[in-house]
Each structure stands twice: as structure tokens, then as C-alpha cells.
Amino acid sequence: MNRAEMLARQRKAKRLLSLLLFVAATLFSVWFIEFDIMEFLSGIPLFLNFLFVDFMPPNLDDLSKYLQPVLDTLAFGVVATVLSSVIALIIAFLMAHNTSPHPVVRVVLRSIISFIRNVPFLVWAAILVVLFGVGTMPGIFALILLGIGFLSRLYAESIEEIDKHAVEAVEATGATYLQKLRQAIIPQFMPGYISWTLFMFEITIRASAILGIVGAGGIGSQIKLTMDLFQYSSTATVVVIMIIMILVVEYVTQRIRERLL
Amino acid sequence: MTILLEIKGLTKKYNAGTVALDGIDLQVKSKEFIAVIGPSGAGKSTLLRCINRLVEPTSGSIDFLGQRVEKANSRDLRHVRSQIGMIFQHYNLVSRLSVLENVLHGRLGYMSSIAGVFNRYSEEDKKKAIALLHKVGLENEVYKRADELSGGQKQRVGVCRALAQQPQLILADEPIASLDPKSSAVVMDAIHRNCTEQGIACLVNLHQVEVAKQYASRIIGIKNGKMVFDGPPEALTDYHAALIYEGKESQMYQQQVAEEQPNPTGRKYA
Ligand SMILES: Nc1ncnc2c1ncn2[C@@H]1O[C@H](COP(=O)(O)OP(=O)(O)OP(=O)(O)O)[C@@H](O)[C@H]1O
Ligand SMILES: [Mg+2]
């Protein structure tokens, strides 16, 4: 048997082993959480009934009532995206290995960002609600934290990927650190910056819909409110509004992207 | 003629353990046009890049106009760099900026940090930059984006960027290795003519002995990190050239036709 064949066999064995482990883990988990497949299956019609009977038709009487929360959500999105992109930009320059002033700065920031990112968004929101009380502030702060965690890392990665040769040429002219950033790094980083920031805006809009559920304001709070009052047809309206809003935001950011890049 | 650059015992060991330069001594006087030749991996690029410390020398001294480059702090190093223009094999332009902006980068070393950040180039700098572009035949490309140009045009922008520094010395690392013969001639002419006219000294790495002989006032041969030839072009006989390229004759007259072949033994097993 030659070497290539042996390696191919090893790979096959490994794949089989992974599959077995996966199946075993799934079976164990099903048993462990006492997952009842019958309950799950019998729940489906109930769910569909809820969705299509209780929710339908959407109550369109008080559409105007939802204008304010929609505007709120969009404003949250803009504020959170702008603030987090500015903060993340600075962090990213300090964190990317080709622009970081010192390795210690880099490592410290990386750990902080990784911590922010690894605490789930809803946990941040819940903590902030406790700190600031129910309202819009914790929502915005949670979105900013989400943005900082997400953007710092992606910006830093984009910065690290840019063509280092052009940067070197600018350094060779005797440029200072800031001149190098502005003249060689930022122009090359612009496309990445724009597309990640627009993407962040989309994520923020989606996330702000969820935020209402922990009492952090925005359109999401209308979902919780109407459901708590059993006004499911109003809930349906809110959901429809949210979907339309997300689609519109997606469309607009896509157009901006096409125009700018 | 004044001594511009004095290198003594310059050695560079890379982390991987490669000794790229092994005790180089070199004096460059003003207005000299020096071609550096040698086989691939000889240390030519390393030599040039140690002079403006894009690569940190391991030991030895580099004296540029009375300033000890290897000991310079960052401010002094920027001052040294501002007086040394550099031209690269792959042009190294900032592709998303205009041709003019790329040329103006040559002025950064003479401006305050803030002025450079806000693009506050003086009118005079702009006029001179445009004049340089006219001179190399890029009058219609001034406001184009750098990535819209052909290779030969890009390299002329690179030459203008170096000239915009009004340097004492230009370091050119294989400026024509990526160009076709016609563009090569245009670029070499532009470098040579401007250096001669403005009294700029030049160190240019070249693969082609013929080109070196055509332009240089002095030729330096490097092999395995050591200087093995130093003299006027007339003194570089076929015998010397053969010695420098011993065992690597195929690289002597022509640039490598193909890029490095992928190593056939390095093939991965599927
Ligand atoms: N960054 C680096 N890290 C480690 N080794 C390097 C590095 N750069 C160059 N070397 C090694 O140093 C030696 C000299 O390289 P250098 O690039 O100076 O040669 P060169 O004469 O310019 O060759 P070429 O004609 O191919 O450009 C080579 O053996 C090379 O592998
Ligand atoms: Mg080289």
C-alpha cells in the first residue's frame, strides 16, 4: 500500500469516527434533556394554529401607533452603529498587528474585545436593564457593545489584510505613524470599513427587534407588550412591520454599498 | 565629490538563521549611479532595505550624511528617509488613491504630521508633482486612480514619488524586473536622466548585467551576502560576471522568464 492510499484511508476512518461521535452526542443529549419527540410533533399543529388563526388577520387599525417605535428602532440603529463604528475604528487600529503601537496594547485590547463578544448579546442587554432600568438607554448600550465587539475584530482583520507593500513605500518616504495611517492604510481599508459598517447597521436593526423582549425599548417591546395582552393580531402587525423594516434596510444598505464601492 | 553614504561591516541575519549580508563595506559618493548585481538570494534587496532601515541591520554601521542610520531614533530615521527615495519592483503604490496623491506622498517626510494627515500639500509641491508627471509622460494620468495604470505607467509614478522627495539618494530595488523590455527602457531612462540632471546618487538592483553596464557609472557584484566585485562597468568582464553568477548562469542576461516554479516535490498527497 502506498502512502497516498494510506492517508486516504486514515482520512476516511477519521470522518467515520467524527460521524459516530456526532450521532452519539445527539442521542445522549436527547435522552439527557428528556426530549419528547411525540410532544414536539404534536406541538406542530398547535403552533401552526396559533400562527395562522390567533395571529390572523393582522390588526391594521392602529398602524400609526407603531410609527414611533419604528422610528425609535431606526434611530437606535443609526446611533448605535455610528458610535460603535467610531470606537471600534480606534480599537481596531490599536489592535491590528500592522498598526498597533505596541504588542501589549494589542493583546490587552484583543482580550477585552473577545470578552465583550463572547458574552451573549441578550445577557448584556439583561445586565444593562438591571443597571439602567427599563427603557431605551440599556438597549442602545447593548447595541453599542454588540457593535464594538463585532466591528473591532472585523475592522482589525480587514486592516491586517491590506497590501503591506504600499504601506512600506509610504513609510520609506519618512512619513509619521499618523501619516502612514491616513495615506496608506485608510484608503485601502475604506471598502472594508464601509461594507462592515453597513452590515453592522443591518444586524443592529434585527437585534433591536429582539431587545424589546428584555424590556430595552424599540419595536421589539411592542411584540412583548401585545403578546402580554393576548392581542395576537396586533403582534402579527408588529412582526409584519418589522419584516418590512428589515427588508427595506437591507435594500437601502445594498444600494449604498453599490454606489460607494 | 562628497561621500554620501558610508557602510561598514554591514551584516544581516534573518530570524530564520539566513545570513543575507555578511560584512558589506560600501562608500557611495554623490552623483554616483551604482548598479548592484548578483544572483537571486544574494542579498541585494536586503542591502538596499538596510540603508533606510525597512530591514533592521544586525550589525555594522551606516553613515548617511553624517547621521548614523542604524542608531537613529524614529524622528532622525524619518529625516534620513525623507532624503532617500525608494523605487520598488512591484511599484508599491496606494492603489485606491490618485496618481497625483501617490506622487505627493514623497513630500510627507517634509511636512508636519497633521499637515500630512489632512492632505495639506503646498501649492508648490502640487505644481512640482504635476511637472514631474509631465516629464515622465503621464500628463494625462494625473487624476486617474493608481490601479487604472499599466505596469510601466505605475513604475513611472513610483519614480516620480521618489523624485518628489528631492532626495540625495535613490534606492531602486529591481525597478524593471516586472516590466516588458520597452517599458523597462522608459523607466530606466527616467531614473537615470533625472538622477543625472538633479545630481542624485542612485543604487539600483538589477538582474540584467547588460542593463547594468548600459547605465551604471559603477557596478557592485554581490554573492552570498558578500561583495565580490566593485568597479567601473568596463572592468566587469564576462569572466567576472560568470564568477558572480557561478552556478546560476541562467539568471545572468535575462530576467527569469517564468515566476518561480512550484516545487514539484512539494506536491501534497491527495
Ligand atoms: N524577511 C525575510 N526573512 C527571512 N529570510 C529572508 C527574508 N528576506 C530575505 N531573506 C533571505 O535572505 C537572503 C537574501 O535575500 P534578498 O531578498 O536580499 O536577496 P536578493 O539578492 O534581493 O534576491 P532576488 O534577486 O531574488 O530579489 C535570501 O536567502 C532570502 O531567502
Ligand atoms: Mg531582491
Coordinates of C-alpha atoms and ligand atoms in Angstrom, one line a residue:
Chain A
M1 CA 0.0 0.0 0.0
N2 CA 1.5 3.4 -0.9
R3 CA 1.5 6.5 1.2
A4 CA -1.3 8.3 -0.6
E5 CA -3.6 5.4 -0.2
M6 CA -2.8 5.1 3.5
L7 CA -3.5 8.8 4.1
A8 CA -6.8 8.5 2.2
R9 CA -7.8 5.6 4.4
Q10 CA -6.9 7.4 7.5
R11 CA -9.0 10.4 6.5
K12 CA -11.9 8.1 5.8
A13 CA -11.6 6.5 9.2
K14 CA -11.4 9.9 10.9
R15 CA -14.6 11.0 9.1
L16 CA -16.4 7.9 10.2
L17 CA -15.3 8.4 13.7
S18 CA -16.5 12.0 13.7
L19 CA -19.9 10.9 12.4
L20 CA -20.3 8.3 15.1
L21 CA -19.3 10.7 17.8
F22 CA -21.8 13.2 16.5
V23 CA -24.6 10.7 16.5
A24 CA -23.7 9.5 20.0
A25 CA -23.7 13.1 21.3
T26 CA -27.1 13.8 19.7
L27 CA -28.6 10.6 21.2
F28 CA -27.2 11.3 24.6
S29 CA -28.5 14.9 24.6
V30 CA -32.0 13.8 23.5
W31 CA -32.0 11.4 26.4
F32 CA -30.5 13.9 28.8
I33 CA -32.9 16.7 28.3
E34 CA -35.8 14.2 28.1
F35 CA -36.7 15.5 24.7
D36 CA -40.1 14.1 23.8
I37 CA -40.4 13.6 20.1
M38 CA -44.1 13.0 20.4
E39 CA -44.7 16.2 22.2
F40 CA -42.6 18.0 19.6
L41 CA -44.6 16.5 16.8
S42 CA -48.0 17.1 18.4
G43 CA -46.9 20.6 19.1
I44 CA -46.6 21.5 15.4
P45 CA -50.3 21.8 14.6
L46 CA -50.8 23.8 17.8
F47 CA -48.1 26.1 16.7
L48 CA -49.4 26.4 13.2
N49 CA -52.9 27.1 14.6
F50 CA -51.5 29.8 16.8
L51 CA -49.6 31.3 13.9
F52 CA -52.4 31.3 11.3
V53 CA -55.6 31.5 13.4
D54 CA -54.8 33.5 16.5
F55 CA -52.4 35.9 14.7
M56 CA -54.6 36.3 11.6
P57 CA -55.6 38.7 10.3
P58 CA -53.1 41.3 11.4
N59 CA -54.9 44.2 13.1
L60 CA -54.3 47.2 11.0
D61 CA -56.5 49.6 12.9
D62 CA -53.8 51.3 14.9
L63 CA -50.9 51.2 12.5
S64 CA -50.0 54.8 13.3
K65 CA -49.3 53.7 16.9
Y66 CA -46.3 51.8 15.6
L67 CA -44.7 54.6 13.7
Q68 CA -43.0 55.9 16.8
P69 CA -41.4 52.6 17.8
V70 CA -40.2 52.0 14.2
L71 CA -38.6 55.4 14.1
D72 CA -37.1 54.7 17.5
T73 CA -35.6 51.5 16.3
L74 CA -34.1 53.1 13.2
A75 CA -32.7 55.9 15.3
F76 CA -31.2 53.4 17.8
G77 CA -29.7 51.6 14.9
V78 CA -28.1 54.7 13.5
V79 CA -26.8 56.0 16.8
A80 CA -25.5 52.6 17.9
T81 CA -23.8 51.9 14.6
V82 CA -22.2 55.3 14.3
L83 CA -20.9 55.3 17.9
S84 CA -19.7 51.7 17.8
S85 CA -18.0 52.2 14.4
V86 CA -16.1 55.2 15.7
I87 CA -15.0 53.4 18.9
A88 CA -14.3 50.2 17.0
L89 CA -12.2 52.0 14.4
I90 CA -9.9 53.4 17.1
I91 CA -9.7 50.0 18.8
A92 CA -9.0 48.2 15.5
F93 CA -6.1 50.4 14.7
L94 CA -4.6 49.8 18.1
M95 CA -5.3 46.1 17.8
A96 CA -4.3 45.2 14.2
H97 CA -0.8 43.8 14.2
N98 CA 0.4 46.1 11.4
T99 CA -0.8 49.3 13.0
S100 CA -0.7 48.5 16.7
P101 CA 1.7 50.8 18.6
H102 CA 2.8 48.1 21.0
P103 CA 2.2 44.3 21.3
V104 CA 1.0 44.8 24.9
V105 CA -1.8 47.2 23.7
R106 CA -2.7 44.7 21.1
V107 CA -3.0 41.7 23.5
V108 CA -4.9 43.6 26.1
L109 CA -7.4 45.0 23.6
R110 CA -7.9 41.7 22.0
S111 CA -8.8 40.1 25.3
I112 CA -11.2 42.9 26.1
I113 CA -12.9 42.7 22.7
S114 CA -13.1 38.9 22.9
F115 CA -14.7 39.2 26.3
I116 CA -17.3 41.7 25.1
R117 CA -18.0 39.5 22.1
N118 CA -18.3 36.2 24.0
V119 CA -20.9 37.4 26.5
P120 CA -24.1 36.9 24.6
F121 CA -25.9 40.0 23.4
L122 CA -29.0 39.3 25.4
V123 CA -27.0 38.8 28.6
W124 CA -25.5 42.2 28.1
A125 CA -29.0 43.6 27.5
A126 CA -30.3 42.0 30.6
I127 CA -27.4 43.3 32.7
L128 CA -27.8 46.8 31.3
V129 CA -31.6 46.7 32.0
V130 CA -30.8 46.0 35.6
L131 CA -28.2 48.8 35.7
F132 CA -30.2 51.5 33.9
G133 CA -33.7 50.4 34.3
V134 CA -36.3 49.5 31.7
G135 CA -36.1 52.0 28.7
T136 CA -34.2 52.9 25.7
M137 CA -30.7 53.5 27.2
P138 CA -29.9 49.9 28.0
G139 CA -31.0 49.0 24.5
I140 CA -28.7 51.4 22.9
F141 CA -25.8 50.5 25.2
A142 CA -26.3 46.8 24.4
L143 CA -26.3 47.5 20.7
I144 CA -23.1 49.6 21.1
L145 CA -21.4 46.8 22.9
L146 CA -22.5 44.3 20.2
G147 CA -21.2 46.7 17.6
I148 CA -17.8 47.2 19.3
G149 CA -17.3 43.5 19.8
F150 CA -18.2 42.7 16.2
L151 CA -16.7 45.6 14.3
S152 CA -13.4 45.9 16.2
R153 CA -12.5 42.4 15.2
L154 CA -13.7 42.6 11.6
Y155 CA -12.0 46.0 11.1
A156 CA -8.8 44.8 12.6
E157 CA -8.9 41.8 10.2
S158 CA -9.5 44.0 7.2
I159 CA -6.6 46.2 8.2
E160 CA -4.3 43.3 8.6
E161 CA -5.2 42.1 5.1
I162 CA -4.4 45.3 3.2
D163 CA -1.4 45.4 0.9
K164 CA 1.7 46.0 3.1
H165 CA 3.9 46.9 0.2
A166 CA 2.2 50.3 -0.4
V167 CA 2.4 50.9 3.4
E168 CA 6.1 50.2 3.3
A169 CA 6.6 52.6 0.4
V170 CA 4.9 55.4 2.4
E171 CA 7.0 54.6 5.4
A172 CA 10.1 54.8 3.3
T173 CA 9.3 58.4 2.4
G174 CA 9.8 59.3 6.1
A175 CA 6.1 59.5 6.9
T176 CA 5.0 59.6 10.5
Y177 CA 2.7 56.9 12.1
L178 CA -0.4 59.1 11.6
Q179 CA 0.5 60.0 8.1
K180 CA 1.0 56.3 7.3
L181 CA -2.4 55.5 8.7
R182 CA -4.1 58.2 6.8
Q183 CA -2.2 58.0 3.5
A184 CA -1.6 54.3 3.1
I185 CA -3.8 52.3 5.4
I186 CA -7.2 54.1 5.5
P187 CA -7.6 54.4 1.7
Q188 CA -7.1 50.7 1.3
F189 CA -9.3 49.9 4.3
M190 CA -12.2 52.1 3.2
P191 CA -14.1 49.4 1.2
G192 CA -13.9 47.0 4.2
Y193 CA -14.9 49.8 6.6
I194 CA -18.0 50.7 4.6
S195 CA -19.2 47.3 4.0
W196 CA -18.8 46.0 7.5
T197 CA -20.4 49.1 9.0
L198 CA -23.4 48.8 6.7
F199 CA -23.6 45.2 7.6
M200 CA -23.5 46.2 11.3
F201 CA -26.4 48.5 10.7
E202 CA -28.5 45.6 9.4
I203 CA -27.5 43.5 12.4
T204 CA -28.4 46.3 14.7
I205 CA -31.8 46.7 13.3
R206 CA -32.5 42.9 13.6
A207 CA -31.1 42.9 17.1
S208 CA -33.1 45.9 18.3
A209 CA -36.2 43.9 17.5
I210 CA -35.1 41.3 20.0
L211 CA -34.1 43.9 22.6
G212 CA -37.7 44.8 23.4
I213 CA -38.2 41.4 24.8
V214 CA -35.9 42.1 27.7
G215 CA -37.5 45.5 28.1
A216 CA -34.9 47.5 26.4
G217 CA -37.2 49.5 24.2
G218 CA -37.8 49.8 20.4
I219 CA -40.2 47.9 18.2
G220 CA -39.4 44.7 20.0
S221 CA -41.1 45.9 23.1
Q222 CA -44.3 46.2 21.1
I223 CA -44.1 42.4 20.5
K224 CA -43.8 41.7 24.2
L225 CA -46.5 44.2 25.1
T226 CA -49.1 43.0 22.6
M227 CA -48.4 39.3 23.5
D228 CA -48.7 40.0 27.2
L229 CA -52.1 41.5 26.5
F230 CA -53.0 38.5 24.3
Q231 CA -53.6 40.9 21.3
Y232 CA -52.1 38.4 18.9
S233 CA -53.4 40.1 15.8
S234 CA -51.6 43.3 16.9
T235 CA -48.5 41.2 17.4
A236 CA -48.8 40.0 13.9
T237 CA -48.9 43.6 12.7
V238 CA -45.8 44.4 14.6
V239 CA -44.0 41.4 13.1
V240 CA -45.0 42.3 9.6
I241 CA -43.8 45.9 10.2
M242 CA -40.5 44.5 11.5
I243 CA -40.0 42.3 8.5
I244 CA -40.7 45.1 6.1
M245 CA -38.4 47.4 8.0
I246 CA -35.6 44.8 7.9
L247 CA -36.1 44.3 4.1
V248 CA -36.1 48.0 3.5
V249 CA -32.9 48.5 5.5
E250 CA -31.3 45.6 3.6
Y251 CA -32.2 47.1 0.3
V252 CA -31.0 50.5 1.2
T253 CA -27.7 49.4 2.6
Q254 CA -27.2 47.3 -0.5
R255 CA -27.8 50.3 -2.7
I256 CA -25.4 52.4 -0.7
R257 CA -22.8 49.6 -1.0
E258 CA -23.1 49.5 -4.7
R259 CA -22.8 53.3 -5.0
L260 CA -19.8 53.6 -2.8
L261 CA -17.7 50.5 -3.7
Chain B
M1 CA 32.7 64.6 -4.6
T2 CA 31.3 64.3 -1.1
I3 CA 30.7 61.0 0.5
L4 CA 27.0 60.5 0.8
L5 CA 26.8 57.1 2.3
E6 CA 29.3 55.0 4.1
I7 CA 28.6 51.4 5.1
K8 CA 31.0 49.4 7.2
G9 CA 30.8 45.8 8.1
L10 CA 27.1 45.6 7.5
T11 CA 25.7 42.2 8.4
K12 CA 22.1 41.0 8.4
K13 CA 20.9 37.7 9.9
Y14 CA 17.3 36.9 9.5
N15 CA 15.4 35.2 12.3
A16 CA 15.3 32.0 10.2
G17 CA 19.1 32.0 10.5
T18 CA 19.8 33.1 7.0
V19 CA 22.9 35.3 6.7
A20 CA 21.7 37.6 4.0
L21 CA 24.6 40.1 4.3
D22 CA 28.0 39.2 5.6
G23 CA 30.2 42.2 6.3
I24 CA 29.5 44.6 3.4
D25 CA 31.7 47.7 3.1
L26 CA 30.5 50.3 0.7
Q27 CA 31.0 54.0 0.1
V28 CA 28.6 56.0 -2.1
K29 CA 29.7 59.4 -3.4
S30 CA 27.2 62.0 -4.5
K31 CA 26.1 61.6 -8.1
E32 CA 27.2 58.0 -8.5
F33 CA 24.9 55.7 -10.4
I34 CA 25.6 52.3 -9.0
A35 CA 24.1 49.0 -10.2
V36 CA 24.1 46.2 -7.8
I37 CA 24.1 42.8 -9.5
G38 CA 24.1 39.3 -8.2
P39 CA 22.1 36.0 -8.3
S40 CA 18.7 35.6 -6.7
G41 CA 19.0 35.4 -2.9
A42 CA 22.4 37.1 -2.9
G43 CA 21.2 39.8 -0.5
K44 CA 20.7 42.8 -2.9
S45 CA 17.3 43.7 -1.6
T46 CA 18.4 43.3 2.0
L47 CA 21.3 45.7 1.3
L48 CA 19.1 48.4 0.0
R49 CA 16.5 47.9 2.7
C50 CA 19.0 48.1 5.4
I51 CA 20.1 51.5 4.2
N52 CA 16.7 53.1 5.1
R53 CA 16.0 50.5 7.7
L54 CA 13.0 48.9 6.2
V55 CA 15.0 46.0 7.4
E56 CA 16.9 46.3 10.7
P57 CA 20.6 45.6 10.3
T58 CA 22.1 43.0 12.7
S59 CA 25.5 44.7 13.0
G60 CA 27.8 47.2 11.2
S61 CA 27.4 50.9 10.7
I62 CA 25.6 53.0 8.1
D63 CA 26.5 56.7 7.9
F64 CA 24.3 58.9 5.7
L65 CA 25.5 62.5 5.5
G66 CA 27.0 62.3 9.0
Q67 CA 23.9 60.7 10.5
R68 CA 24.3 57.2 12.0
V69 CA 21.3 55.5 10.5
E70 CA 21.5 52.2 12.4
K71 CA 21.4 54.2 15.7
A72 CA 18.9 56.8 14.7
N73 CA 15.8 57.3 16.8
S74 CA 12.4 57.4 15.0
R75 CA 12.5 61.1 14.4
D76 CA 16.0 61.1 13.0
L77 CA 15.2 58.0 10.9
R78 CA 12.3 59.8 9.3
H79 CA 14.6 62.6 8.5
V80 CA 17.1 60.2 6.9
R81 CA 14.3 58.5 5.0
S82 CA 12.9 61.8 3.7
Q83 CA 16.2 62.3 1.9
I84 CA 16.3 58.8 0.4
G85 CA 13.8 57.9 -2.3
M86 CA 12.9 54.3 -2.9
I87 CA 11.6 52.6 -6.0
F88 CA 10.1 49.0 -5.7
Q89 CA 9.8 46.1 -8.1
H90 CA 6.1 46.0 -7.6
Y91 CA 5.7 49.8 -7.6
N92 CA 4.0 49.7 -4.2
L93 CA 1.5 52.5 -5.0
V94 CA -1.6 53.0 -2.9
S95 CA -4.0 51.7 -5.5
R96 CA -7.1 53.5 -4.4
L97 CA -5.5 56.9 -4.4
S98 CA -4.9 59.1 -7.5
V99 CA -1.6 59.2 -9.3
L100 CA -1.0 62.7 -8.0
E101 CA -1.7 61.7 -4.4
N102 CA 0.8 58.9 -4.7
V103 CA 3.5 61.3 -6.0
L104 CA 2.7 63.7 -3.2
H105 CA 3.5 61.0 -0.7
G106 CA 7.1 61.9 -1.5
R107 CA 6.5 65.2 0.4
L108 CA 5.2 63.6 3.7
G109 CA 8.6 63.4 5.2
Y110 CA 9.0 67.2 4.9
M111 CA 5.6 68.1 6.5
S112 CA 4.2 68.1 10.0
S113 CA 2.3 65.0 10.9
I114 CA -1.0 66.8 11.0
A115 CA -0.5 68.6 7.6
G116 CA 0.2 65.2 6.1
V117 CA -2.9 63.7 7.7
F118 CA -5.1 66.4 6.3
N119 CA -3.6 66.4 2.8
R120 CA -2.3 70.0 3.3
Y121 CA 0.3 69.8 0.5
S122 CA 1.5 73.2 -0.6
E123 CA 0.6 74.6 -4.0
E124 CA 4.3 74.5 -4.9
D125 CA 4.5 70.7 -4.0
K126 CA 1.5 70.1 -6.2
K127 CA 2.9 72.0 -9.1
K128 CA 6.2 70.2 -8.8
A129 CA 4.5 66.8 -8.6
I130 CA 2.5 67.6 -11.7
A131 CA 5.6 68.8 -13.5
L132 CA 7.3 65.5 -12.6
L133 CA 4.4 63.5 -14.1
H134 CA 4.6 65.6 -17.3
K135 CA 8.2 64.9 -17.5
V136 CA 7.8 61.1 -17.5
G137 CA 4.9 61.3 -20.0
L138 CA 2.0 60.9 -17.6
E139 CA 0.3 64.3 -18.1
N140 CA -3.0 62.5 -19.0
E141 CA -2.9 60.3 -15.9
V142 CA -2.5 62.8 -13.2
Y143 CA -6.0 62.4 -11.7
K144 CA -6.5 58.7 -12.6
R145 CA -6.6 56.2 -9.8
A146 CA -3.3 54.4 -9.5
D147 CA -4.8 51.0 -10.1
E148 CA -6.0 52.0 -13.6
L149 CA -2.5 52.3 -14.9
S150 CA -0.3 49.8 -16.8
G151 CA 2.7 48.4 -15.1
G152 CA 5.1 50.7 -16.9
Q153 CA 3.0 53.7 -16.0
K154 CA 2.8 52.6 -12.4
Q155 CA 6.5 52.4 -12.2
R156 CA 6.9 55.9 -13.6
V157 CA 4.6 57.1 -10.8
G158 CA 6.9 55.3 -8.4
V159 CA 9.8 57.1 -9.9
C160 CA 8.0 60.4 -9.5
R161 CA 7.2 59.7 -5.9
A162 CA 10.9 59.1 -5.2
L163 CA 11.9 62.2 -7.1
A164 CA 9.2 64.3 -5.3
Q165 CA 11.3 63.8 -2.2
Q166 CA 14.1 65.8 -3.8
P167 CA 16.3 63.1 -2.4
Q168 CA 20.1 62.9 -2.1
L169 CA 20.0 59.2 -2.9
I170 CA 17.6 56.9 -4.6
L171 CA 17.3 53.2 -3.8
A172 CA 15.7 51.2 -6.6
D173 CA 15.1 47.5 -6.0
E174 CA 14.7 45.8 -9.3
P175 CA 12.7 48.6 -10.8
I176 CA 12.3 46.9 -14.2
A177 CA 12.0 43.2 -13.2
S178 CA 8.3 43.2 -13.7
L179 CA 8.2 45.2 -17.0
D180 CA 8.4 44.3 -20.7
P181 CA 11.6 45.5 -22.5
K182 CA 10.0 48.7 -23.9
S183 CA 8.6 49.9 -20.5
S184 CA 11.9 48.8 -18.9
A185 CA 13.8 51.2 -21.2
V186 CA 11.4 54.0 -20.5
V187 CA 11.6 53.5 -16.7
M188 CA 15.4 53.1 -16.6
D189 CA 15.8 56.2 -18.8
A190 CA 13.6 58.2 -16.5
I191 CA 15.5 57.1 -13.4
H192 CA 18.9 57.7 -15.0
R193 CA 18.1 61.0 -16.6
N194 CA 16.5 62.6 -13.5
C195 CA 19.3 61.3 -11.2
T196 CA 21.9 62.8 -13.6
E197 CA 20.1 66.1 -14.0
Q198 CA 19.5 66.6 -10.3
G199 CA 22.7 65.2 -9.1
I200 CA 21.0 62.4 -7.2
A201 CA 23.1 59.3 -6.3
C202 CA 21.4 56.0 -7.1
L203 CA 21.8 52.4 -6.0
V204 CA 19.8 50.2 -8.3
N205 CA 19.5 46.4 -8.0
L206 CA 19.4 44.8 -11.4
H207 CA 19.1 41.2 -12.6
Q208 CA 20.4 42.0 -16.1
V209 CA 24.1 42.6 -16.4
E210 CA 23.6 44.2 -19.8
V211 CA 21.3 46.9 -18.4
A212 CA 23.7 47.5 -15.5
K213 CA 26.6 48.1 -17.9
Q214 CA 24.5 50.4 -20.0
Y215 CA 23.5 52.8 -17.3
A216 CA 25.8 52.5 -14.3
S217 CA 28.9 54.5 -13.5
R218 CA 29.9 51.8 -11.1
I219 CA 28.9 48.2 -10.7
I220 CA 28.8 46.2 -7.5
G221 CA 28.6 42.4 -7.5
I222 CA 27.1 40.6 -4.5
K223 CA 27.1 36.9 -3.9
N224 CA 26.1 35.1 -0.7
G225 CA 25.9 38.3 1.2
K226 CA 29.5 39.3 0.3
M227 CA 30.7 41.9 -2.1
V228 CA 32.6 40.1 -4.9
F229 CA 33.0 42.9 -7.4
D230 CA 33.3 46.7 -7.2
G231 CA 34.5 48.7 -10.2
P232 CA 33.5 50.6 -13.3
P233 CA 31.3 48.9 -15.9
E234 CA 34.3 48.5 -18.3
A235 CA 36.1 46.4 -15.7
L236 CA 33.2 43.9 -15.4
T237 CA 34.3 41.3 -17.9
D238 CA 32.4 38.2 -18.8
Y239 CA 34.8 36.5 -16.5
H240 CA 33.7 38.5 -13.6
A241 CA 30.0 38.2 -14.5
A242 CA 30.4 34.4 -14.8
L243 CA 32.1 34.4 -11.3
I244 CA 29.3 36.3 -9.7
Y245 CA 26.6 34.2 -11.3
E246 CA 28.6 30.9 -11.0
G247 CA 26.2 28.1 -10.8
K248 CA 23.3 30.4 -11.6
E249 CA 24.2 31.4 -15.1
S250 CA 20.6 31.2 -16.4
Q251 CA 19.9 34.3 -14.4
M252 CA 22.7 36.3 -15.9
Y253 CA 21.4 38.1 -19.0
Q254 CA 17.7 37.6 -18.9
Q255 CA 15.3 38.2 -16.1
Q256 CA 13.7 34.9 -15.0
V257 CA 11.1 34.2 -17.7
A258 CA 8.7 32.4 -15.5
E259 CA 7.9 33.1 -11.9
E260 CA 9.4 30.6 -9.5
Q261 CA 8.2 27.2 -10.5
P262 CA 6.2 25.5 -7.8
N263 CA 8.4 22.9 -6.2
P264 CA 7.4 19.6 -7.9
T265 CA 8.5 17.5 -4.9
G266 CA 6.4 19.7 -2.6
R267 CA 3.2 18.3 -4.0
K268 CA 0.7 17.3 -1.4
Y269 CA -0.7 13.8 -1.3
A270 CA -4.4 13.8 -2.0
Ligands
LIG1 N1 12.1 38.5 5.6 C1 13.0 37.5 5.5 N2 13.1 36.6 6.4 C2 13.9 35.6 6.3 N3 14.8 35.4 5.3 C3 14.8 36.4 4.4 C4 13.9 37.5 4.4 N4 14.1 38.2 3.3 C5 15.1 37.7 2.6 N5 15.6 36.5 3.3 C6 16.7 35.7 2.8 O1 17.8 36.4 2.7 C7 18.6 36.1 1.6 C8 18.8 37.3 0.7 O2 17.6 37.8 0.3 P1 17.4 39.1 -0.6 O3 15.9 39.3 -0.8 O4 18.2 40.2 -0.1 O5 18.1 38.6 -2.0 P2 18.1 39.3 -3.4 O6 19.5 39.4 -3.8 O7 17.3 40.6 -3.4 O8 17.4 38.2 -4.3 P3 16.4 38.5 -5.5 O9 17.3 38.8 -6.7 O10 15.7 37.1 -5.7 O11 15.4 39.6 -5.2 C9 17.8 35.0 0.9 O12 18.4 33.8 1.2 C10 16.4 35.1 1.4 O13 15.8 33.9 1.5
MG2 MG 15.5 41.2 -4.2

